[in-house]
Each structure stands twice: as structure tokens, then as C-alpha cells.
mmCIF file of N, CA and C in Angstrom:
data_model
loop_
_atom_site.group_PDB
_atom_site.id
_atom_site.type_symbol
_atom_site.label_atom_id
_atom_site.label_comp_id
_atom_site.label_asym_id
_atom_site.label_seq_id
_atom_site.Cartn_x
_atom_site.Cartn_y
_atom_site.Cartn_z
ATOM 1 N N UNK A 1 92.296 82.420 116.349
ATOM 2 C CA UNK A 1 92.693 83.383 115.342
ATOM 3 C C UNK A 1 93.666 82.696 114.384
ATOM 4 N N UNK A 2 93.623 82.725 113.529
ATOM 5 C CA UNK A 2 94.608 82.269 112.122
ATOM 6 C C UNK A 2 96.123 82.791 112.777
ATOM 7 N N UNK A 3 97.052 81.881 112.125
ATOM 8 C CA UNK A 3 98.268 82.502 112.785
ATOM 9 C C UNK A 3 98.690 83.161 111.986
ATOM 10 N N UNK A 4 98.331 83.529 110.512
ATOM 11 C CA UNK A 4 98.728 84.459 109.528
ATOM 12 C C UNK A 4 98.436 85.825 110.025
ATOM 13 N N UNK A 5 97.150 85.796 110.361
ATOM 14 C CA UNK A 5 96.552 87.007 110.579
ATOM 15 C C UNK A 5 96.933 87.439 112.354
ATOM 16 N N UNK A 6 97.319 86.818 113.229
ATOM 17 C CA UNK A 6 98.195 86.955 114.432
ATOM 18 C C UNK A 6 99.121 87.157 114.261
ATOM 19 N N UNK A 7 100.000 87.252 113.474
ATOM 20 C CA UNK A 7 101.144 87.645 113.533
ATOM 21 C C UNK A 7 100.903 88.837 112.415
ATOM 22 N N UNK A 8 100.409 89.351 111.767
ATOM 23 C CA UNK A 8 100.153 90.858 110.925
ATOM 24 C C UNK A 8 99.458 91.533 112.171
ATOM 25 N N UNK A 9 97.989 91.177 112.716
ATOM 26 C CA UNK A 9 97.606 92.014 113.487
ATOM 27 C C UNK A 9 97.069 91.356 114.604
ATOM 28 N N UNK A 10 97.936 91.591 115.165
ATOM 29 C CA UNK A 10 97.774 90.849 116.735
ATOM 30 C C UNK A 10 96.973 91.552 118.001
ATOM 31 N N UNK A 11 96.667 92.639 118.023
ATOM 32 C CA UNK A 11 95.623 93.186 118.842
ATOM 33 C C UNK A 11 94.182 93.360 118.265
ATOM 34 N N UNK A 12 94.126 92.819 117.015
ATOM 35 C CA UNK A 12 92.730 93.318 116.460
ATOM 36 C C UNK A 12 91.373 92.154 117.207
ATOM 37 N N UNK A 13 90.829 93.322 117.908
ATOM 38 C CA UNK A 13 89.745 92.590 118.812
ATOM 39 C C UNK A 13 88.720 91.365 117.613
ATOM 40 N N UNK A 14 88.224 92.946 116.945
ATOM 41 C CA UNK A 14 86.789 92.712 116.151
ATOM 42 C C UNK A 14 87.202 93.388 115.040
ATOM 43 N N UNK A 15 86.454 92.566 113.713
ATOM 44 C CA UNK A 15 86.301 93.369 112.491
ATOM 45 C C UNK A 15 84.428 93.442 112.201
ATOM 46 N N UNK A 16 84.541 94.801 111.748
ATOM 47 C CA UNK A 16 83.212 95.385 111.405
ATOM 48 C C UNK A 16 82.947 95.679 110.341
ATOM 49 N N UNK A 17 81.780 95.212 110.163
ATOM 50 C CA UNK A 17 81.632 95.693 108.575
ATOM 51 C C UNK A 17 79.678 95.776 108.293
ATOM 52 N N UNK A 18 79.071 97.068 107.733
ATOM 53 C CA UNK A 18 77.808 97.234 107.978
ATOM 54 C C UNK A 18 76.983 96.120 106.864
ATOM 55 N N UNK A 19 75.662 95.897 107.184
ATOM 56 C CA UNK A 19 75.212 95.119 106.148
ATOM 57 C C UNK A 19 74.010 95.970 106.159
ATOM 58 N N UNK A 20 72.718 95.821 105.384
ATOM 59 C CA UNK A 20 71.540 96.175 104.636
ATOM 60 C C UNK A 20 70.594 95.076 104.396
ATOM 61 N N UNK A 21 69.485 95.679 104.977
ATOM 62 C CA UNK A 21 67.989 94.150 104.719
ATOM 63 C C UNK A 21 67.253 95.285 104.477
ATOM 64 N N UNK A 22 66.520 94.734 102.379
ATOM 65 C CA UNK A 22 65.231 95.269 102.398
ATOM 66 C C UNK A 22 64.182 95.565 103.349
ATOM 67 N N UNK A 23 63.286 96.514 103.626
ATOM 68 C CA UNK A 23 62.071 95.968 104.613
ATOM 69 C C UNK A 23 61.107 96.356 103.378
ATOM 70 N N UNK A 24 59.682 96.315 104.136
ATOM 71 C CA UNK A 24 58.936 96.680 103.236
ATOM 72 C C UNK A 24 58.346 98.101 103.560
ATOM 73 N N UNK A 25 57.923 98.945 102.425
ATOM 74 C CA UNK A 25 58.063 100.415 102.467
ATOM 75 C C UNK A 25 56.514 100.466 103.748
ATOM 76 N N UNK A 26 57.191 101.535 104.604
ATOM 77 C CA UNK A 26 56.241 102.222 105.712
ATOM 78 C C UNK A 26 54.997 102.937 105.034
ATOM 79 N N UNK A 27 54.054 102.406 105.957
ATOM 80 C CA UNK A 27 53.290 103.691 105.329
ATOM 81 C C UNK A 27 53.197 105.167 106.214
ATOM 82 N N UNK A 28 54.020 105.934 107.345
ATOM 83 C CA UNK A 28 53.833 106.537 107.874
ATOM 84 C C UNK A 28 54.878 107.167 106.758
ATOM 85 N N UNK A 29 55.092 108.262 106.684
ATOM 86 C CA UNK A 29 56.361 109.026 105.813
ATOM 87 C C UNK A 29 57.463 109.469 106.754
ATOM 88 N N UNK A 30 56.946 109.631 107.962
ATOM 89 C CA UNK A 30 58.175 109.536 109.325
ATOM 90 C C UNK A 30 59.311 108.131 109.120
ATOM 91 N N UNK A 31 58.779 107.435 109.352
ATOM 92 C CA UNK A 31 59.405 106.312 109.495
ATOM 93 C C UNK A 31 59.685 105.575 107.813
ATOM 94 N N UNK A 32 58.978 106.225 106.291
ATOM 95 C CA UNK A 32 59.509 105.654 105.255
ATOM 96 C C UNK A 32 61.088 106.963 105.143
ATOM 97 N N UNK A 33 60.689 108.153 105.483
ATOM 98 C CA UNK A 33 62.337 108.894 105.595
ATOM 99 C C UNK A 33 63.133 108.160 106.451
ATOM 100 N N UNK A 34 63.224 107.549 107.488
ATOM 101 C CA UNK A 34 63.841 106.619 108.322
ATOM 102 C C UNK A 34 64.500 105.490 108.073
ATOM 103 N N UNK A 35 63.716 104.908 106.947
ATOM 104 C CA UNK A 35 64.129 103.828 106.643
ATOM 105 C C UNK A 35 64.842 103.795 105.310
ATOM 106 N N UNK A 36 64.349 105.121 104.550
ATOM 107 C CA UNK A 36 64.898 105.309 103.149
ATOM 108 C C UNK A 36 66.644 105.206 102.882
ATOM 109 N N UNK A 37 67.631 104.013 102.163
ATOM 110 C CA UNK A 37 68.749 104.015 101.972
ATOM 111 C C UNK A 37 68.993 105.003 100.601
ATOM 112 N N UNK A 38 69.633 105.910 100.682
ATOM 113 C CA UNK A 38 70.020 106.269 99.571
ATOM 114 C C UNK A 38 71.091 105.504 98.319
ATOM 115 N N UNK A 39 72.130 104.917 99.619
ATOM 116 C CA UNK A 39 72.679 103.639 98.826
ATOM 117 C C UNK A 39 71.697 102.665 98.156
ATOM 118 N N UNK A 40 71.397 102.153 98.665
ATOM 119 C CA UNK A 40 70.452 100.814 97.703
ATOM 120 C C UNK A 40 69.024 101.617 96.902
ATOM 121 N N UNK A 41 68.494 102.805 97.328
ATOM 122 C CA UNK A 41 67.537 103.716 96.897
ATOM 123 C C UNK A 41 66.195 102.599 96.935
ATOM 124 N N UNK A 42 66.107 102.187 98.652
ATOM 125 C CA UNK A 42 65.090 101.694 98.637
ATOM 126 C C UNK A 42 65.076 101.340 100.207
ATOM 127 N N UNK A 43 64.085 101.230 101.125
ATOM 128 C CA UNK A 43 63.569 101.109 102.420
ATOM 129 C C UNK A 43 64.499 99.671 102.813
ATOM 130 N N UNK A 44 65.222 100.128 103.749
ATOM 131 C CA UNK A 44 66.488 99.083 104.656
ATOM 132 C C UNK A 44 65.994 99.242 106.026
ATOM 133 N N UNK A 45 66.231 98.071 106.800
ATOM 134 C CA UNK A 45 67.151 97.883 107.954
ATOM 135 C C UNK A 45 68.338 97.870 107.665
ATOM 136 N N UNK A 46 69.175 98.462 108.744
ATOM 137 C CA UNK A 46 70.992 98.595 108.969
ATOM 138 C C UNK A 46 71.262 98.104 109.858
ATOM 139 N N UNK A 47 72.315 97.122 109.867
ATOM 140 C CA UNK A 47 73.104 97.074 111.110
ATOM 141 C C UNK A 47 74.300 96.772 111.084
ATOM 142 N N UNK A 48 75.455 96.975 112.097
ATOM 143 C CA UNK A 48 76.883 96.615 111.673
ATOM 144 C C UNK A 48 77.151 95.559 112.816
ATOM 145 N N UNK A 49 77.478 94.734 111.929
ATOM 146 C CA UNK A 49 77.740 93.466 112.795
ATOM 147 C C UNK A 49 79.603 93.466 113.159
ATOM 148 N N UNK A 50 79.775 92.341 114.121
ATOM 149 C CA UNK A 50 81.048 92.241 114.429
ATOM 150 C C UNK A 50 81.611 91.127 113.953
ATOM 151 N N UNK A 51 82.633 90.680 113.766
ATOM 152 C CA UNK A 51 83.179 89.371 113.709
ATOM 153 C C UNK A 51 84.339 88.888 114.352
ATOM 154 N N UNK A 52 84.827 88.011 115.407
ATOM 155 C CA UNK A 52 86.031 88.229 115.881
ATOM 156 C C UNK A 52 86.952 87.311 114.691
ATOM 157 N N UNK A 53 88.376 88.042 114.808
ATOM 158 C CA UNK A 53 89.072 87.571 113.499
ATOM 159 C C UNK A 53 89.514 85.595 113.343
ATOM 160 N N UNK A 54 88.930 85.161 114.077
ATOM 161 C CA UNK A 54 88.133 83.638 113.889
ATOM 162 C C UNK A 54 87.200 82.859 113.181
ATOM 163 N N UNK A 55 86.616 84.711 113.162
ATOM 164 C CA UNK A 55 85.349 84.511 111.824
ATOM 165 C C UNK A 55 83.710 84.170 112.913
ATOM 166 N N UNK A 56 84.074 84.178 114.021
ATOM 167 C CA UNK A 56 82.703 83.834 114.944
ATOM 168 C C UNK A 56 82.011 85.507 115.333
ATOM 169 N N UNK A 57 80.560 85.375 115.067
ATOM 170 C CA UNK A 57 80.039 86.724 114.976
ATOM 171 C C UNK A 57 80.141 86.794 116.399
ATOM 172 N N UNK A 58 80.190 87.599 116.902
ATOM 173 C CA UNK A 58 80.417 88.135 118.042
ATOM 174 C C UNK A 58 79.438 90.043 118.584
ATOM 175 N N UNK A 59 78.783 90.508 118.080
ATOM 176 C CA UNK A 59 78.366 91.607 117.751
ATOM 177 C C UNK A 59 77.612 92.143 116.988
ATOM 178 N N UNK A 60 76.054 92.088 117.572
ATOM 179 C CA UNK A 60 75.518 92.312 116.200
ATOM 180 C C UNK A 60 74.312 93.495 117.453
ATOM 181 N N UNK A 61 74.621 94.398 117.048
ATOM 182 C CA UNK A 61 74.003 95.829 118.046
ATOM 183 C C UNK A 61 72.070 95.566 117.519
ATOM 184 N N UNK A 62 71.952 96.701 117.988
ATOM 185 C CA UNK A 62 70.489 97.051 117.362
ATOM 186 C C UNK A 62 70.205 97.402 115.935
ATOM 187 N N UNK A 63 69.298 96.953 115.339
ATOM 188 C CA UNK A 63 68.837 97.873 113.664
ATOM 189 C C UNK A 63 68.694 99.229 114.000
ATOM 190 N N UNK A 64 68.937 99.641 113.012
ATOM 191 C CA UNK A 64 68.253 100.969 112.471
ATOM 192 C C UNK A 64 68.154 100.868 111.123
ATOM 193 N N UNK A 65 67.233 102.684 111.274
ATOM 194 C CA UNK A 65 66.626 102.918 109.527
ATOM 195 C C UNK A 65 67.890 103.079 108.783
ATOM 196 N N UNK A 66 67.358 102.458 107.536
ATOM 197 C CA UNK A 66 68.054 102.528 105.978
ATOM 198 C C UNK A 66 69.147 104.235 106.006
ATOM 199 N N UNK A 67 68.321 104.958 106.353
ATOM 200 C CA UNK A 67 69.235 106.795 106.577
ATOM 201 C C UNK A 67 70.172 106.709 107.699
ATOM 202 N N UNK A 68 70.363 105.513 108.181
ATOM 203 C CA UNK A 68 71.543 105.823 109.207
ATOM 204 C C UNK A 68 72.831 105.977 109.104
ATOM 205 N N UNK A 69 73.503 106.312 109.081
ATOM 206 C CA UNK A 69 75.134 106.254 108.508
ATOM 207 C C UNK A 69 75.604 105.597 109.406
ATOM 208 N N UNK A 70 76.855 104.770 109.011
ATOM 209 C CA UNK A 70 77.638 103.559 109.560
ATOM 210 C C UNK A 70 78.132 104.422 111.394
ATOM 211 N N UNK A 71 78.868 105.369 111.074
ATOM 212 C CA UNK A 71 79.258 106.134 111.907
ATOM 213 C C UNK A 71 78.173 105.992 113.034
ATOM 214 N N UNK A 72 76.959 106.499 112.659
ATOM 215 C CA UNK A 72 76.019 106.562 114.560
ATOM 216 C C UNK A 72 75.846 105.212 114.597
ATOM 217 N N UNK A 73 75.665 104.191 113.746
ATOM 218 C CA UNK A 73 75.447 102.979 114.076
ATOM 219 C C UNK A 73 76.632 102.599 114.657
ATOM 220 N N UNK A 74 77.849 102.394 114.715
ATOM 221 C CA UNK A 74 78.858 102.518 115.593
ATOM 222 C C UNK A 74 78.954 103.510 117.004
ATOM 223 N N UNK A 75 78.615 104.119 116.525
ATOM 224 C CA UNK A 75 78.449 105.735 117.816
ATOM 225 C C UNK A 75 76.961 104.709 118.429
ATOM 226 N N UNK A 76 76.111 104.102 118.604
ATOM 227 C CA UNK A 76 74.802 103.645 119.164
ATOM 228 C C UNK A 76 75.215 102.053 119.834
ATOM 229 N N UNK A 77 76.177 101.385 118.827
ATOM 230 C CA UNK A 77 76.651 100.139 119.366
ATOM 231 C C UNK A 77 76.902 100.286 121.136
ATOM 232 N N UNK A 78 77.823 100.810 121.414
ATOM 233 C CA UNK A 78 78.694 101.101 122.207
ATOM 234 C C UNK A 78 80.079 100.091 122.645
ATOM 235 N N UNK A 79 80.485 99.830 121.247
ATOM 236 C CA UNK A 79 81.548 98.860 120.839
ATOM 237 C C UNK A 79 82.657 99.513 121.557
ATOM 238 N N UNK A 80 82.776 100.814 121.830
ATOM 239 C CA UNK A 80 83.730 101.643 122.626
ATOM 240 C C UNK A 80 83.864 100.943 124.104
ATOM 241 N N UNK A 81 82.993 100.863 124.113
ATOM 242 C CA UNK A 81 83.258 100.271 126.190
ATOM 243 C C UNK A 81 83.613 98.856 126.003
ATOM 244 N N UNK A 82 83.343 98.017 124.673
ATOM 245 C CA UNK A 82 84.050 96.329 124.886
ATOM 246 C C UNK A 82 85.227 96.245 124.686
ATOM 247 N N UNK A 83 85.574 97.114 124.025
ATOM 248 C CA UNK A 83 87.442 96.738 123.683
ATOM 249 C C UNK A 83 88.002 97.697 124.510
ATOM 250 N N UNK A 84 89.277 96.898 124.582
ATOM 251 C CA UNK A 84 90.152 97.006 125.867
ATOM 252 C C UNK A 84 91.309 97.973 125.418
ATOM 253 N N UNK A 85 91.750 99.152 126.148
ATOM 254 C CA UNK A 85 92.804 100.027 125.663
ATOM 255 C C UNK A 85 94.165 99.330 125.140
ATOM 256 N N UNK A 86 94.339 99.356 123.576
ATOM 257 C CA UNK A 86 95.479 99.013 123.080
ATOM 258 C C UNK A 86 95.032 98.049 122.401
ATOM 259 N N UNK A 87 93.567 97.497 122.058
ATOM 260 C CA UNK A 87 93.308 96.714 120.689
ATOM 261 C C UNK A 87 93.178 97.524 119.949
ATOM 262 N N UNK A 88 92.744 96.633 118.776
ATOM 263 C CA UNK A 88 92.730 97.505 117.443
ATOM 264 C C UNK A 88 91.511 96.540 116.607
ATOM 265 N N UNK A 89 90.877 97.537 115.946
ATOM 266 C CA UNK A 89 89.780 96.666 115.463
ATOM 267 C C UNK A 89 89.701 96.949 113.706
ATOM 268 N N UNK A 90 89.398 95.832 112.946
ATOM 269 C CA UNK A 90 89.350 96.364 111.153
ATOM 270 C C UNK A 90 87.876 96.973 110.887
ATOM 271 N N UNK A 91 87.833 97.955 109.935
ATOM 272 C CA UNK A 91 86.563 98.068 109.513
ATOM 273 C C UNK A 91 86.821 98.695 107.783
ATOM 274 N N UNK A 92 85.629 98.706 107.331
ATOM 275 C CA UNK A 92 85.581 99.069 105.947
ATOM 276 C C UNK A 92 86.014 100.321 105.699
ATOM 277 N N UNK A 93 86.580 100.836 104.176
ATOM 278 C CA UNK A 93 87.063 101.620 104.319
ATOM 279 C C UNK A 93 86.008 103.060 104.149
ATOM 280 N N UNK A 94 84.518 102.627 104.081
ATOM 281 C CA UNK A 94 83.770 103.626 104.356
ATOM 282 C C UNK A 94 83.215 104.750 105.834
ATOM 283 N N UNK A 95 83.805 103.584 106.692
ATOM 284 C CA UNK A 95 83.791 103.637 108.008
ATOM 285 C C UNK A 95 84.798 104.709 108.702
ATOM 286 N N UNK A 96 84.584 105.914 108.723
ATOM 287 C CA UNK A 96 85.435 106.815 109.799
ATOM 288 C C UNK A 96 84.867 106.677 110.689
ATOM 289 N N UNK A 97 85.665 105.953 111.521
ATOM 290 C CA UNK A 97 85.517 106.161 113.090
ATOM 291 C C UNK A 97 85.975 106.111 113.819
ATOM 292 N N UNK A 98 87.441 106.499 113.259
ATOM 293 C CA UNK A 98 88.602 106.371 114.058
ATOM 294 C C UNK A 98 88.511 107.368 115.213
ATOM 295 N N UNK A 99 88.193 108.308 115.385
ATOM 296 C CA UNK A 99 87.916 109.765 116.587
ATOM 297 C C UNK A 99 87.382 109.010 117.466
ATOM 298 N N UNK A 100 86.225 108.291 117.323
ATOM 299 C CA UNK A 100 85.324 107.435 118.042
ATOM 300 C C UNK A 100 86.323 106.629 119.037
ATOM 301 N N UNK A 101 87.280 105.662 118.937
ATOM 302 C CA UNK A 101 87.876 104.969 119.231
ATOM 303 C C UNK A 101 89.590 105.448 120.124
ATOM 304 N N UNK A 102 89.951 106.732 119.271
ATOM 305 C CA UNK A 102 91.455 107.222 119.746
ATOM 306 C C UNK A 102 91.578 107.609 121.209
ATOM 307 N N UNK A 103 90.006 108.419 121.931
ATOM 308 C CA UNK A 103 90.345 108.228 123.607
ATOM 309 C C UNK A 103 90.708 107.607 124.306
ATOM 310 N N UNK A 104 90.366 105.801 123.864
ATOM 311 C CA UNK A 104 90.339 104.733 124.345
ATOM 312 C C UNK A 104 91.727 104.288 124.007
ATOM 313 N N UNK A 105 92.196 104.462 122.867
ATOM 314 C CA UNK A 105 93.679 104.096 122.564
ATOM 315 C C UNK A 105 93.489 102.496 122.003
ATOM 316 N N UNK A 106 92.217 102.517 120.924
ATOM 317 C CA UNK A 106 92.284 101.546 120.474
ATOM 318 C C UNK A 106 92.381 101.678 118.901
ATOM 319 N N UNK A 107 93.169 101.063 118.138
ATOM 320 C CA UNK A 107 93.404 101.762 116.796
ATOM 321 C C UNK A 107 92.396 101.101 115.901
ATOM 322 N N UNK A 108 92.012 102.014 114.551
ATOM 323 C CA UNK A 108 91.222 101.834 113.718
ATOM 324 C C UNK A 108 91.863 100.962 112.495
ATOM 325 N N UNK A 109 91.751 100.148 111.875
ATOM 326 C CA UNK A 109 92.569 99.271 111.213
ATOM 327 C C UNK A 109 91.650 99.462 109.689
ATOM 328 N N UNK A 110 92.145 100.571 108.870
ATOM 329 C CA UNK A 110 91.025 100.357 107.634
ATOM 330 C C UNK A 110 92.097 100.621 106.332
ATOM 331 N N UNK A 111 91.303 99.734 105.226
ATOM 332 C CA UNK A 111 92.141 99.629 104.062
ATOM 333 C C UNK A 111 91.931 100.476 103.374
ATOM 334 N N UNK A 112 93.153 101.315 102.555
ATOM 335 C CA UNK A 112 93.219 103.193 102.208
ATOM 336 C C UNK A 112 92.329 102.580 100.563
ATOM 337 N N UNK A 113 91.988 103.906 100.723
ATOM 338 C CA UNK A 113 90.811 103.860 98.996
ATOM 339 C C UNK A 113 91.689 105.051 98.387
ATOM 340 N N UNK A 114 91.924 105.390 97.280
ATOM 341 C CA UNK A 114 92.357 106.249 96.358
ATOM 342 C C UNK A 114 91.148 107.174 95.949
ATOM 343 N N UNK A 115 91.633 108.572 95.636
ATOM 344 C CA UNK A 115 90.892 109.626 94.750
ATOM 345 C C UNK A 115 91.383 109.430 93.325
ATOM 346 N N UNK A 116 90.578 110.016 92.754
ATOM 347 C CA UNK A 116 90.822 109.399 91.112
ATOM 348 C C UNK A 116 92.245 109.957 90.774
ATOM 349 N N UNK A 117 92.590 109.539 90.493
ATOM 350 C CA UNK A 117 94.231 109.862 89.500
ATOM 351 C C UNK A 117 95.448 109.763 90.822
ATOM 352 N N UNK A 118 94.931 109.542 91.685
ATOM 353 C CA UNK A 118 96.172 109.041 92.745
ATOM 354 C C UNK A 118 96.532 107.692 92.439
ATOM 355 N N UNK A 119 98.067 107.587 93.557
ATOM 356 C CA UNK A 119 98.414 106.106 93.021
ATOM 357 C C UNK A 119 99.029 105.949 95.104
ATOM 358 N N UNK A 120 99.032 104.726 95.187
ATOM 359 C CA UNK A 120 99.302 104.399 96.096
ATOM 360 C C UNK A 120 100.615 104.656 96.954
ATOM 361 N N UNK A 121 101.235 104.713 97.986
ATOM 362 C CA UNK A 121 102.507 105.048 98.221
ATOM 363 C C UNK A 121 102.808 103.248 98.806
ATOM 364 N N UNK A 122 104.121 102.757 98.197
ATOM 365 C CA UNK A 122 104.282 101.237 98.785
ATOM 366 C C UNK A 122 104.920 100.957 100.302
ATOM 367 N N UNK A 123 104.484 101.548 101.097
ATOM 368 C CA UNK A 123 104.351 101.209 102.072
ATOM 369 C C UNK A 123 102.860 101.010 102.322
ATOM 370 N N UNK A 124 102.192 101.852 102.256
ATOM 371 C CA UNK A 124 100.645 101.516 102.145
ATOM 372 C C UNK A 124 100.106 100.506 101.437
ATOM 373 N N UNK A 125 100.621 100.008 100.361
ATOM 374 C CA UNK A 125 100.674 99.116 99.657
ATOM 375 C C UNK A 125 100.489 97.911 100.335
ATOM 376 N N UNK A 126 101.876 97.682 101.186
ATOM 377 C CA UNK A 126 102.465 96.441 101.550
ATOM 378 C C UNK A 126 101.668 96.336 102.409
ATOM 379 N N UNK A 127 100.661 97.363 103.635
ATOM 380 C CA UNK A 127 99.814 97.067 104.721
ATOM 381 C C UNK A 127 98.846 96.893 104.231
ATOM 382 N N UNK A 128 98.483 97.062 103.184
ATOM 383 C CA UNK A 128 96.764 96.819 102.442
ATOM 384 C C UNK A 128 96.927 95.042 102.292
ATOM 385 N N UNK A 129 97.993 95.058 101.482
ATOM 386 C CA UNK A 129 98.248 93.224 100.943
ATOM 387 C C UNK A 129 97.936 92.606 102.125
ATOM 388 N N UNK A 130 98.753 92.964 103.290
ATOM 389 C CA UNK A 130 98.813 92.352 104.762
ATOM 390 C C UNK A 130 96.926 91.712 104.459
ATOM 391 N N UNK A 131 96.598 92.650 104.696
ATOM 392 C CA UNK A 131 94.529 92.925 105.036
ATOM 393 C C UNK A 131 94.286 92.188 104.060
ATOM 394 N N UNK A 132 94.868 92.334 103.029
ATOM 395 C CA UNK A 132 93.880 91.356 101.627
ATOM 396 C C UNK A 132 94.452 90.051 101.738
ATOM 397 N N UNK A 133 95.555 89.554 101.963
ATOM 398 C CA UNK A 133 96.071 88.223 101.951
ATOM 399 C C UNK A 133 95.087 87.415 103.207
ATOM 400 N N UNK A 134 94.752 88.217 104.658
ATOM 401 C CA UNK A 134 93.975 87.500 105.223
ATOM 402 C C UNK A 134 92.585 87.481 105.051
ATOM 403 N N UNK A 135 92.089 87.952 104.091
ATOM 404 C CA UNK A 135 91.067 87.901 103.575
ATOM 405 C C UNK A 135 91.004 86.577 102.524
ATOM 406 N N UNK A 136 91.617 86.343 101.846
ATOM 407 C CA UNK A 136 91.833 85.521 101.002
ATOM 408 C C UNK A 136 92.012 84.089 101.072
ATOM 409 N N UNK A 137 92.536 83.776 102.442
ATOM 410 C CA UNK A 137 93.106 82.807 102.747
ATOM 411 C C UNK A 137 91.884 81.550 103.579
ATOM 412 N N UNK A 138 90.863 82.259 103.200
ATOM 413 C CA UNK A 138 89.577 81.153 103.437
ATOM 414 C C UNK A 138 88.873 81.001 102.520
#
């Protein structure tokens, strides 16, 4: 693990983040609704991969259709039973899934997005930089 990023977040197991692969359109209409992304507005595989904060993939679950939301693809992983009570893992900030994770007592680590005409509070600030500086630093 980077020692920048060990010493900001030192329990973070895994960072997650979903990705998207064209396929080519079904011809059953079961399985082209299945596969249909409304994001990209065109027939996907999904899957959310892992990365441990080393940068080595570590996690890469099953596909699903393009209509899946990040959430069951996390809820299907079963990334819940690998991490250990009291890590903490990053994910995008499209990703609620913190409920998913709080039984276990492992925290959700995601960078805050604004509604239009809001402004940030600087403490939130200063923990976002934390996340973006180790992003940056490769």
C-alpha cells in the first residue's frame, strides 16, 4: 500500500468501482431488456471490479446485464463476507452501499458530490483532497 494513502486510510481493504463492456444486441427481447444500459443507451455487460489500494485487482465477481444497478451487483458479489469487521472500503460516489456493509462494521469510504447550487462544507473538503491526492499520485 502507498504510505501516503496508509496513513489517510489505513483500514481500507478494497476500492470498487463498476465498469461497462458493449455486447452485441440479443435477439431474445428477455435478455436485450437485460442487457439494455440506460447509461451508455446501448446493450452492456456490468461488472464491479475490486482493486486492493496497491492497485492489484483483486475482485472481479460475476457479469451481469447492462440494467443492473451497481448496488445488486455489489449485493450479488458477496464482498460482505471478505472484509473483515472494522475495514473500510472506497467506492464511487454513485455507489450507495453503505447499509450493505454497516452490520459488518465495515465503513463505506465515498467522495461527497454536490446538488446544484450547494457548496461544500471544508471539512468535507479536506477528506475529499485526502481521496483525490491519492489518486493523483500515480
Amino acid at each position: 500500500m502507498p504510505s501516503d494513502f496508509a496513513k489517510k486510510f489505513p483500514t481500507t481493504r478494497i476500492i470498487l468501482d463498476g465498469m461497462e463492456s458493449p455486447v452485441q444486441k440479443p435477439k431474445c427481447p428477455l435478455a436485450q431488456q437485460a442487457t439494455f444500459s440506460t447509461y451508455k443507451n446501448k446493450n452492456t455487460a456490468k461488472v464491479v471490479v475490486g482493486a486492493s489500494p496497491g492497485g492489484l485487482v483483486t475482485h472481479i465477481p460475476t457479469a451481469y446485464g447492462g440494467s443492473t444497478s451497481d448496488r445488486q451487483l455489489v449485493e450479488r458479489s458477496g464482498l460482505m463476507r471478505v472484509c473483515d469487521r472494522g475495514d473500510s472500503i472506497m467506492v464511487d460516489k454513485g455507489m450507495n452501499v453503505q447499509d450493505l456493509f454497516a452490520p459488518s462494521d465495515i465503513e463505506v469510504n465515498i467522495p461527497t458530490f454536490l446538488k446544484k447550487g450547494n457548496q461544500f462544507h471544508s471539512k468535507t473538503l479536506a477528506r475529499d483532497r485526502k481521496i483525490c491526492q491519492r489518486a493523483s499520485s500515480y
